[in-house]
mmCIF file of C-alpha atoms in Angstrom:
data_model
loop_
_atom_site.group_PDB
_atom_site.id
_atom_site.type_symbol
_atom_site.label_atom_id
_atom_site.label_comp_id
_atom_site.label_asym_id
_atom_site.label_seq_id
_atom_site.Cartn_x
_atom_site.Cartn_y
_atom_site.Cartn_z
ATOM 1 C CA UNK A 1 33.284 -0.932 -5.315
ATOM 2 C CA UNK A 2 31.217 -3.695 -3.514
ATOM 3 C CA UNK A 3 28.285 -2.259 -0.826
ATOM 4 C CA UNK A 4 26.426 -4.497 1.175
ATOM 5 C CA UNK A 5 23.084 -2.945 2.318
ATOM 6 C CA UNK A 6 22.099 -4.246 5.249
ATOM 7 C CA UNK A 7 18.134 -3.496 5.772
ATOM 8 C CA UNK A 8 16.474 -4.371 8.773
ATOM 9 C CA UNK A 9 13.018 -4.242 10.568
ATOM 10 C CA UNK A 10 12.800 -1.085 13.350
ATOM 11 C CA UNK A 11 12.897 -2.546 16.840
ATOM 12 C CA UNK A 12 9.235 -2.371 18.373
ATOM 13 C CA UNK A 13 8.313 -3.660 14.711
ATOM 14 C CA UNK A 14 6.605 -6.981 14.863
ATOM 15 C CA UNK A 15 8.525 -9.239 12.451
ATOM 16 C CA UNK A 16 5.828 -12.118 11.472
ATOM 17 C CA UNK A 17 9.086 -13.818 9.665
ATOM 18 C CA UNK A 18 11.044 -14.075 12.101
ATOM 19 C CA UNK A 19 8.647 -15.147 14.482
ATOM 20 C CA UNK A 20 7.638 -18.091 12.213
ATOM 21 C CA UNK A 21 11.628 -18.836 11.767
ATOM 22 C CA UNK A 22 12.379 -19.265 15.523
ATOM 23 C CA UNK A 23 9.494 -21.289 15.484
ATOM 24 C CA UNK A 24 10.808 -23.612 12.576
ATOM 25 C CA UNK A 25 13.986 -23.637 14.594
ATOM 26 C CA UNK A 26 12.799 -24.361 17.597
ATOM 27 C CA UNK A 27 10.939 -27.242 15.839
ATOM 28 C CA UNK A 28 13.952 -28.830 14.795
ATOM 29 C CA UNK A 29 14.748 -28.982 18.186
ATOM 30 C CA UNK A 30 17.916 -26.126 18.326
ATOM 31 C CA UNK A 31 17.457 -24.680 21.862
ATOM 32 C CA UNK A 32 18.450 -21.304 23.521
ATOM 33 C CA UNK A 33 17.455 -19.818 20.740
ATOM 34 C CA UNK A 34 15.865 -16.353 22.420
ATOM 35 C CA UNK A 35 14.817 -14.331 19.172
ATOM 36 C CA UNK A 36 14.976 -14.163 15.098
ATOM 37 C CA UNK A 37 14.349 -10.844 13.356
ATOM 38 C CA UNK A 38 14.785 -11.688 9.466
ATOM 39 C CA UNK A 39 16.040 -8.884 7.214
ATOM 40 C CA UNK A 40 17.228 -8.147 3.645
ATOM 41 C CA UNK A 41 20.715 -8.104 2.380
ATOM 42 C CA UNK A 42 21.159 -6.089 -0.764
ATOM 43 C CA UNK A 43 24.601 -6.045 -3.093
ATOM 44 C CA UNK A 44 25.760 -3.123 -4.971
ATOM 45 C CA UNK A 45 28.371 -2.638 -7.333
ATOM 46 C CA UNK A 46 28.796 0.484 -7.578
ATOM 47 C CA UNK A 47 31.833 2.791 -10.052
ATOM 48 C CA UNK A 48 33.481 4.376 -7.016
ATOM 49 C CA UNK A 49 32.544 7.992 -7.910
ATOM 50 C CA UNK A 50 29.325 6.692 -5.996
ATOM 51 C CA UNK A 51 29.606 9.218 -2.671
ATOM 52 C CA UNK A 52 28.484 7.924 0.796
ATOM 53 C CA UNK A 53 26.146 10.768 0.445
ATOM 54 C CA UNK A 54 24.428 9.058 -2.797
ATOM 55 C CA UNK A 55 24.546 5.709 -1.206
ATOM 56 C CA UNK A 56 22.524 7.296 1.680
ATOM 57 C CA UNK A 57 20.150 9.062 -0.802
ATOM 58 C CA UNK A 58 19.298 5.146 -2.432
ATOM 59 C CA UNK A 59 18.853 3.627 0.960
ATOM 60 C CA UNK A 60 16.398 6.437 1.844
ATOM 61 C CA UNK A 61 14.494 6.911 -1.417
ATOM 62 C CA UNK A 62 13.579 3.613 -2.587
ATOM 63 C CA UNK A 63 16.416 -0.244 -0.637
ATOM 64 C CA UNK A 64 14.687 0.797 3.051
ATOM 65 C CA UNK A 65 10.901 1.807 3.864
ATOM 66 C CA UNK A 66 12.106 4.329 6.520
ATOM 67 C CA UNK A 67 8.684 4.024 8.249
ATOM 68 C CA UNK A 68 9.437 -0.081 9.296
ATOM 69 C CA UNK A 69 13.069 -0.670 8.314
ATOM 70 C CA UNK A 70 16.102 1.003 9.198
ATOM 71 C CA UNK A 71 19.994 0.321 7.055
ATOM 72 C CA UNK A 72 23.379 -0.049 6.959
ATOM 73 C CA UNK A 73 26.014 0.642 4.330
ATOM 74 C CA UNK A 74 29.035 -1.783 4.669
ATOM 75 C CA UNK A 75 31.172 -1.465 2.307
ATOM 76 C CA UNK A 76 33.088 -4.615 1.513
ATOM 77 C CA UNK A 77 36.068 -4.288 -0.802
ATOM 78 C CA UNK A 78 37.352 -1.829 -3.409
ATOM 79 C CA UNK A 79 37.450 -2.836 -6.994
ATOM 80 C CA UNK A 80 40.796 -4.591 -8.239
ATOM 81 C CA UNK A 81 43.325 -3.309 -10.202
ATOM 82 C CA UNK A 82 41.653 0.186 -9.585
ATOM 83 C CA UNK B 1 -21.647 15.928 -17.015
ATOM 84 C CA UNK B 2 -19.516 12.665 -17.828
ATOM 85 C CA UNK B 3 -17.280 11.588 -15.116
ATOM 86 C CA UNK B 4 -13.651 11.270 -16.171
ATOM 87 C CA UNK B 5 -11.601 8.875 -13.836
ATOM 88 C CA UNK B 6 -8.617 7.053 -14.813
ATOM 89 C CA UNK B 7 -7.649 3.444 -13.889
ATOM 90 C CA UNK B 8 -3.734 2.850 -13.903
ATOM 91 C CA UNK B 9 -2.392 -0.784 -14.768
ATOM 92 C CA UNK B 10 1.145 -1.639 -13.456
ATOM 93 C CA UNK B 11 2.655 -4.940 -14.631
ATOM 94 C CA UNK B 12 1.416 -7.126 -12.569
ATOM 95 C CA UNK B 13 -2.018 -5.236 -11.865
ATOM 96 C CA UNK B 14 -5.015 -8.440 -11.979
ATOM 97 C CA UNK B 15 -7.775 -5.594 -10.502
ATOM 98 C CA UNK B 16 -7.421 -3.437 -13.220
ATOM 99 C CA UNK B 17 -10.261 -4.821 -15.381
ATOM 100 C CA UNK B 18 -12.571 -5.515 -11.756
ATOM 101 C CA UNK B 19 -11.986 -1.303 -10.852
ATOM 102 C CA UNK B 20 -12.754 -0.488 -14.191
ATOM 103 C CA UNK B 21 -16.201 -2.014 -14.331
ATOM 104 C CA UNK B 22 -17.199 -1.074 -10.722
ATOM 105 C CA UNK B 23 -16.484 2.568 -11.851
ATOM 106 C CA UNK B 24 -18.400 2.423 -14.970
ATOM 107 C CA UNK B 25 -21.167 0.778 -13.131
ATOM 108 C CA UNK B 26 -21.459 3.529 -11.172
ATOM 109 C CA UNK B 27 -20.944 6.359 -13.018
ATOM 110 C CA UNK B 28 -22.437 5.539 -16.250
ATOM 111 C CA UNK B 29 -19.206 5.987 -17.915
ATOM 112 C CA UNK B 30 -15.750 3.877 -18.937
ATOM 113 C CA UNK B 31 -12.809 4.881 -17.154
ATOM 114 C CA UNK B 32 -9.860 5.845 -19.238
ATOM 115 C CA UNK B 33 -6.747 2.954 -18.609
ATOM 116 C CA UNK B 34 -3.770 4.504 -18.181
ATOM 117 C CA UNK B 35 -0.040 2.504 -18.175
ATOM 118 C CA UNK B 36 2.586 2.994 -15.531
ATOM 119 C CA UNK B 37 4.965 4.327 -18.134
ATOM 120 C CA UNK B 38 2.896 7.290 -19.224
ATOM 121 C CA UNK B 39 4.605 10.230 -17.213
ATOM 122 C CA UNK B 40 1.166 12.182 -17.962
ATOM 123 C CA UNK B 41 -2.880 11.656 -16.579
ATOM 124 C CA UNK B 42 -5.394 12.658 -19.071
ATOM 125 C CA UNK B 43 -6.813 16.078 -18.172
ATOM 126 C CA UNK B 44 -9.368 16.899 -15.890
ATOM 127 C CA UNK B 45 -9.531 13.717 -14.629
ATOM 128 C CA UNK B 46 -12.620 13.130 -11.564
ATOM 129 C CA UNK B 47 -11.164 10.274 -9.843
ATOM 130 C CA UNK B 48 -8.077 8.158 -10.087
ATOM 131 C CA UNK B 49 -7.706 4.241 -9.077
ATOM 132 C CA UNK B 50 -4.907 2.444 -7.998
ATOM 133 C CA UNK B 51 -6.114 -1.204 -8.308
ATOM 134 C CA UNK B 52 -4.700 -4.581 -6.823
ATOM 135 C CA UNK B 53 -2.029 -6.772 -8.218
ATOM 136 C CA UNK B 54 0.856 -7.623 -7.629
ATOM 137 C CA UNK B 55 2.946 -4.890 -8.907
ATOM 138 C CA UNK B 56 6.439 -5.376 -10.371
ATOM 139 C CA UNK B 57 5.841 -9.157 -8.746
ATOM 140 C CA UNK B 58 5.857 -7.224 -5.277
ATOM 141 C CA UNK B 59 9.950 -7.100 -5.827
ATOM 142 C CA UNK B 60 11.893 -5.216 -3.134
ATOM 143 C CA UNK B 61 8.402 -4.791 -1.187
ATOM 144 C CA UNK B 62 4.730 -4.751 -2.202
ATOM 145 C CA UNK B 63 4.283 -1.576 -3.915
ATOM 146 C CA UNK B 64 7.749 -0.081 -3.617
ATOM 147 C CA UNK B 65 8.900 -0.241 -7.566
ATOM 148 C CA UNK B 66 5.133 0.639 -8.546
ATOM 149 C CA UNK B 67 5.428 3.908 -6.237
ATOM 150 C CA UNK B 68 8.691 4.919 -8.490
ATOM 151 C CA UNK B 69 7.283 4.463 -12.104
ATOM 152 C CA UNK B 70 6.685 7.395 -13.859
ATOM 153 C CA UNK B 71 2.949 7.898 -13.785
ATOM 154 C CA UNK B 72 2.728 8.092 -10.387
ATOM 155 C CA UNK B 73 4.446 11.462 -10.113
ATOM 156 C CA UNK B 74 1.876 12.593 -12.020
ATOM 157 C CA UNK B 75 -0.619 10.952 -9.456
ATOM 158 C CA UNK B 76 1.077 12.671 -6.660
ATOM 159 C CA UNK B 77 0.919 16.174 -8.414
ATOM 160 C CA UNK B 78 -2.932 15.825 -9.101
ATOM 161 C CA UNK B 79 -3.413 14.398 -5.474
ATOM 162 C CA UNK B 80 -1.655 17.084 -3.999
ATOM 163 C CA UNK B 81 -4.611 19.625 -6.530
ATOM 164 C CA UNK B 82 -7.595 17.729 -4.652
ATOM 165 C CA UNK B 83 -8.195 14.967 -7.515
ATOM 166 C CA UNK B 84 -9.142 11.741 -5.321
ATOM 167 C CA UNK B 85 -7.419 8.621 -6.078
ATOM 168 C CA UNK B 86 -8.498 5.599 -4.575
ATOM 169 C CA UNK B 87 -5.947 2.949 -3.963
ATOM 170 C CA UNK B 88 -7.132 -0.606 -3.345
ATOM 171 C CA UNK B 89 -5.156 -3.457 -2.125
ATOM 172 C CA UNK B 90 -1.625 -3.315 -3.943
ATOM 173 C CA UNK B 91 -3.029 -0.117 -4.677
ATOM 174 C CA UNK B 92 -3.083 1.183 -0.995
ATOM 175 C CA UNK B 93 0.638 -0.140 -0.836
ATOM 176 C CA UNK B 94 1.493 1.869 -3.558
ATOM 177 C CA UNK B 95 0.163 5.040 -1.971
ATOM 178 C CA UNK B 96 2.123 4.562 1.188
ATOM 179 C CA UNK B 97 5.251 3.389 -0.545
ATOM 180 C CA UNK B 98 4.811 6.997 -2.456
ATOM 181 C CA UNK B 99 4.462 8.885 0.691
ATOM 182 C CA UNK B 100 0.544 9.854 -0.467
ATOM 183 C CA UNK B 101 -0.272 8.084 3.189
ATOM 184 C CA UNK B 102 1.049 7.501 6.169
ATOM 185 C CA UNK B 103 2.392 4.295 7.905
ATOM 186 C CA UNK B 104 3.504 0.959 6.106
ATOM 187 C CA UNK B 105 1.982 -2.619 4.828
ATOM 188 C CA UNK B 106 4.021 -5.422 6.358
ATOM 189 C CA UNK B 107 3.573 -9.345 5.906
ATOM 190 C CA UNK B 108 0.522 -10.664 7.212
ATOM 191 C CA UNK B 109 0.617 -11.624 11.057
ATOM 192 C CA UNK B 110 -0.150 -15.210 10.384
ATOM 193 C CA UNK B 111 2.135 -14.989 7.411
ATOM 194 C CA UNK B 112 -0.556 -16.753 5.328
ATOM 195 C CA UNK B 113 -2.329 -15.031 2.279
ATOM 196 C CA UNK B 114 -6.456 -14.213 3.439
ATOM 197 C CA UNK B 115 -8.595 -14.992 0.942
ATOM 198 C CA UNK B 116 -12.120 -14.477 1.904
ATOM 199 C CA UNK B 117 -14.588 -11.970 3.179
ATOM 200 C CA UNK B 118 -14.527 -9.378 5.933
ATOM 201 C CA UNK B 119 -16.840 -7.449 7.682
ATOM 202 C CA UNK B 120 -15.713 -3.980 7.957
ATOM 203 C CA UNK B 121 -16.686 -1.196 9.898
ATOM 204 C CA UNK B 122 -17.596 2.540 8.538
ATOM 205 C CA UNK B 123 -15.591 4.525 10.676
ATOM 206 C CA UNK B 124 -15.844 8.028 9.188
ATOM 207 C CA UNK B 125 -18.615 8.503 7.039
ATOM 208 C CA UNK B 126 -18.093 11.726 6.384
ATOM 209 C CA UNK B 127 -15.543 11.469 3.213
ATOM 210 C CA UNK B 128 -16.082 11.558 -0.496
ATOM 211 C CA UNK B 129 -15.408 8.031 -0.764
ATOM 212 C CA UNK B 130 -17.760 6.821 2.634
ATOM 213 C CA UNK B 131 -20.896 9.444 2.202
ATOM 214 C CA UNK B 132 -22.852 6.564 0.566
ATOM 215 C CA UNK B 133 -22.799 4.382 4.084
ATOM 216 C CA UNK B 134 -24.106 5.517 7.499
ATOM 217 C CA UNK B 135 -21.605 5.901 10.519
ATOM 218 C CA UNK B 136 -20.569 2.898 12.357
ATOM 219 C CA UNK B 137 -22.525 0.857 9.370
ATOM 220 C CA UNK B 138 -20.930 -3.007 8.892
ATOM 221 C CA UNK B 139 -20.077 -3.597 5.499
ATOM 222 C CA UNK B 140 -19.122 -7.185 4.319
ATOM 223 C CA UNK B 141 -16.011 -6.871 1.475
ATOM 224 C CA UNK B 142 -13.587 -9.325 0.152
ATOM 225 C CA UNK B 143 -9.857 -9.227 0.948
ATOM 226 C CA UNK B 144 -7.111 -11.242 -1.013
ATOM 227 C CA UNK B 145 -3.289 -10.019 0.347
ATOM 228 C CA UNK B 146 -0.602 -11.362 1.938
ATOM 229 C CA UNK B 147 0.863 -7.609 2.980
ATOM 230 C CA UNK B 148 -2.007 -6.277 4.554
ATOM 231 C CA UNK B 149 -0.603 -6.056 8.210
ATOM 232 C CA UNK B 150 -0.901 -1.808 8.626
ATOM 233 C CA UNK B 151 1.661 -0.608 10.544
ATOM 234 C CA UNK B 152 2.375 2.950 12.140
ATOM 235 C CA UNK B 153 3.911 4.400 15.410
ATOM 236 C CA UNK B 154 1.399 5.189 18.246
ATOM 237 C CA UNK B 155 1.918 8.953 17.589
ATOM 238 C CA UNK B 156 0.782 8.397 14.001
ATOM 239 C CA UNK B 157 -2.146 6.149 14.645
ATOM 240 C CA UNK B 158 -3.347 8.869 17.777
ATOM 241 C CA UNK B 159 -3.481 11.653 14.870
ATOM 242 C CA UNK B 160 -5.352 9.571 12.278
ATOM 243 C CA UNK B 161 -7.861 8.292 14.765
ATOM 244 C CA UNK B 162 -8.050 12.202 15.973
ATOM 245 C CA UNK B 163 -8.469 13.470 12.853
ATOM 246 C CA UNK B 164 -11.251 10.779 11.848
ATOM 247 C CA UNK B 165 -8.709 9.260 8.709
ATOM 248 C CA UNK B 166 -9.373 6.070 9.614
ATOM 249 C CA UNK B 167 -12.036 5.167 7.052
ATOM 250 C CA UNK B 168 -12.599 1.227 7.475
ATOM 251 C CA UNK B 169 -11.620 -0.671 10.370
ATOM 252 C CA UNK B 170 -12.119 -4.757 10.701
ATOM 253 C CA UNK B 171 -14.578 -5.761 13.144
ATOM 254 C CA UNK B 172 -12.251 -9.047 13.853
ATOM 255 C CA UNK B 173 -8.830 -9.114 13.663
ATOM 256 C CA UNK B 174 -7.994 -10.000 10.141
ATOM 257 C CA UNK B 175 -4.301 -9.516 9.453
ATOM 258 C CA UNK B 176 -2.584 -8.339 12.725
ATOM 259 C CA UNK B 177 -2.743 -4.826 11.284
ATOM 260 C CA UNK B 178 -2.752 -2.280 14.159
ATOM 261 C CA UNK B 179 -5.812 -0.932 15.770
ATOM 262 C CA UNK B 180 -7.336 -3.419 13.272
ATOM 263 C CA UNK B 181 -7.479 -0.530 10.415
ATOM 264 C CA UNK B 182 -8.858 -1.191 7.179
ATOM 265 C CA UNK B 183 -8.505 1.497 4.985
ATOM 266 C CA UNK B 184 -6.826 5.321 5.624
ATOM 267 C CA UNK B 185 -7.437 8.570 4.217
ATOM 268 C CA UNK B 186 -4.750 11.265 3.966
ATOM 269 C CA UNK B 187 -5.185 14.994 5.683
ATOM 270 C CA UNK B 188 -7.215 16.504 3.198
ATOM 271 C CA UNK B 189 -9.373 13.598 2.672
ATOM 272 C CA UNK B 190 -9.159 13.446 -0.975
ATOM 273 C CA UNK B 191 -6.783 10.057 -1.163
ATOM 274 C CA UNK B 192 -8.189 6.498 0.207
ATOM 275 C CA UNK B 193 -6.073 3.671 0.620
ATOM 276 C CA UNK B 194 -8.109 0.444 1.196
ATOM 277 C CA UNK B 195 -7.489 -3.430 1.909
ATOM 278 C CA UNK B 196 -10.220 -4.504 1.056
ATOM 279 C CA UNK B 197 -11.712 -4.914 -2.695
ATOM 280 C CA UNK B 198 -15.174 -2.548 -2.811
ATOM 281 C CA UNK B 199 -14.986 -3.822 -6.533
ATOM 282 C CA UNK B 200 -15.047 -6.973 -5.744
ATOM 283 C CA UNK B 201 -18.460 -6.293 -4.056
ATOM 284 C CA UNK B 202 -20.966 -4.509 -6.709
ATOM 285 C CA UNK B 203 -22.537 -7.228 -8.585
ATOM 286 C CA UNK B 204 -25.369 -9.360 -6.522
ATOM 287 C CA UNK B 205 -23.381 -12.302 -8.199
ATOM 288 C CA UNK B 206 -20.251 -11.092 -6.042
ATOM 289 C CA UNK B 207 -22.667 -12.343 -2.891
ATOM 290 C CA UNK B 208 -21.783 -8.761 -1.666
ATOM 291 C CA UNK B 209 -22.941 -5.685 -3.165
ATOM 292 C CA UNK B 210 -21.525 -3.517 -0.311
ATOM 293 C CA UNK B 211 -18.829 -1.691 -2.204
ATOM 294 C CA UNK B 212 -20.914 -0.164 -4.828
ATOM 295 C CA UNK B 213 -22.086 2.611 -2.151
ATOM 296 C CA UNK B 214 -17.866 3.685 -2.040
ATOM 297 C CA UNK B 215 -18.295 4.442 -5.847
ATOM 298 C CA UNK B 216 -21.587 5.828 -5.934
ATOM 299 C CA UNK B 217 -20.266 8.160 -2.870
ATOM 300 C CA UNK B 218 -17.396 9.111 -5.415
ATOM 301 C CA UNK B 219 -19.572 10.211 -8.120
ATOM 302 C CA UNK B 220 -22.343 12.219 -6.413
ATOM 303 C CA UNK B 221 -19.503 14.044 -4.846
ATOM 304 C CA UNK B 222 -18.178 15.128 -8.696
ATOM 305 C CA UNK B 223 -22.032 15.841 -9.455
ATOM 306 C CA UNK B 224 -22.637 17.987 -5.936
ATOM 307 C CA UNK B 225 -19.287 19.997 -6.377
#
């Protein structure tokens, strides 16, 4: 099974990235434009005794820093032929 | 009485060598160089340092895959008995990445990597680590990061600043870090995490010698206990 973890910056968290981004952008001259927050996608493939509870357990213990980032498990496609 | 401290090397560690000097400087004594694979510290160790680097190439994020080897279970467990550990630079991310201190290290502000030095003020000069300086003292220390932008929630940062764990702060800002904080101690005030590089800062050749009082504060608090 295929999981996409999304992982984010914490609204209220200054994202120096992003700001520099919409910056770059803005330098090329793309307008409206009104904010960038950059973030991290991460791609599992996982066997699919992997429980939601598990995939929770990873995000928390090492894919998210809980005290800047929050996550989101998407999961994109069950394994053919299963 | 010899002073046993332990210096642990991640892959990736290039302060290793620099911590382990400053300590033997000061105490008269080699630190013992520990890998991040052992899942054991010597015993009866007096001090423990976390030096800078860039651990595991700073994969995932600075510190994170450092704060999961095996040794530093064994850091947590003798942190959590009262042995101090001093984290510097890649260190300090290590030590909030483990949960040993509160808050996070994000990207520098600017975004660029600081390379030069800082004067820092003594906030709390009442730790093991700090008893060498006088309160509100300027010290003038090196910094080298690119992560060294602290971040915690206003809640958090009221109860360190209450409860006098903010060791170091930057008299200018330096690295958008909030409440321009340097360097953070945990509750019981046996665990330092640090920016700046004190062992950068012992040598008169170093043009600073301004850390040497954090390690001679270390060791006449093993010789007074």
């Amino acid at each position: 099974m295929k999981v996409h973890i999304h992982v984010s910056l914490k609204s209220g968290v200054l994202d120096p990235q992003g700001r520099a981004i919409h910056h770059a952008l803005e330098g090329l001259g793309f307008a409206g434009v009104n904010d960038v927050r950059a973030g991290r996608l991460i791609e599992l493939d996982v066997d699919d005794s992997v429980t939601d509870a598990q995939l929770d357990e990873m995000c928390r213990k090492l894919l998210a820093n809980m005290v800047i980032e929050n996550y989101r498990i998407e999961k994109v496609g069950e394994k053919e032929n299963a | 009485m010899a002073f046993r401290s332990a210096v642990i090397t991640f892959p990736g560690s290039n302060c290793d060598r620099d911590m382990a000097v400053a300590l033997e400087l000061a105490s008269g004594t080699a630190p013992m160089r520990v890998w991040h694979g052992d899942a054991a510290l010597p015993d009866r160790l007096d001090f423990i340092a976390l030096p800078g680097g860039f651990s595991y190439g700073d994969y995932l994020r600075s510190g994170a895959m450092a704060a999961r080897s095996p040794i530093m279970q064994a850091v947590v467990d003798a942190a959590s008995r009262g042995v101090p550990v001093l984290g510097v630079c890649n260190g300090f991310q290590i030590l909030t990445e483990s949960g040993l201190l509160p808050g996070a290290l994000m990207r520098n502000a600017g975004q660029n990597f600081i390379c030069r030095t800082v004067a820092l003020k003594v906030e709390n000069n009442q730790t093991l680590f700090t008893s060498g300086y006088s309160a509100g003292q300027i010290i003038h220390i090196p910094v080298a990061h690119h992560d060294g932008n602290y971040f915690a929630d206003d809640e958090t940062l009221d109860r360190l600043e209450g409860e006098g764990r903010v060791a170091f702060r930057y008299t200018d800002a330096c690295n958008g870090s909030r409440r321009d904080i340097a360097g953070v101690l945990n509750r019981a005030g046996n665990v330092l995490g640090m920016m700046p590089h004190p062992e950068r800062a012992v040598e008169t050749a170093h043009g600073s010698t301004d850390g040497r009082a954090l390690f001679d504060s270390a060791v006449k608090a093993l010789v007074a206990a």
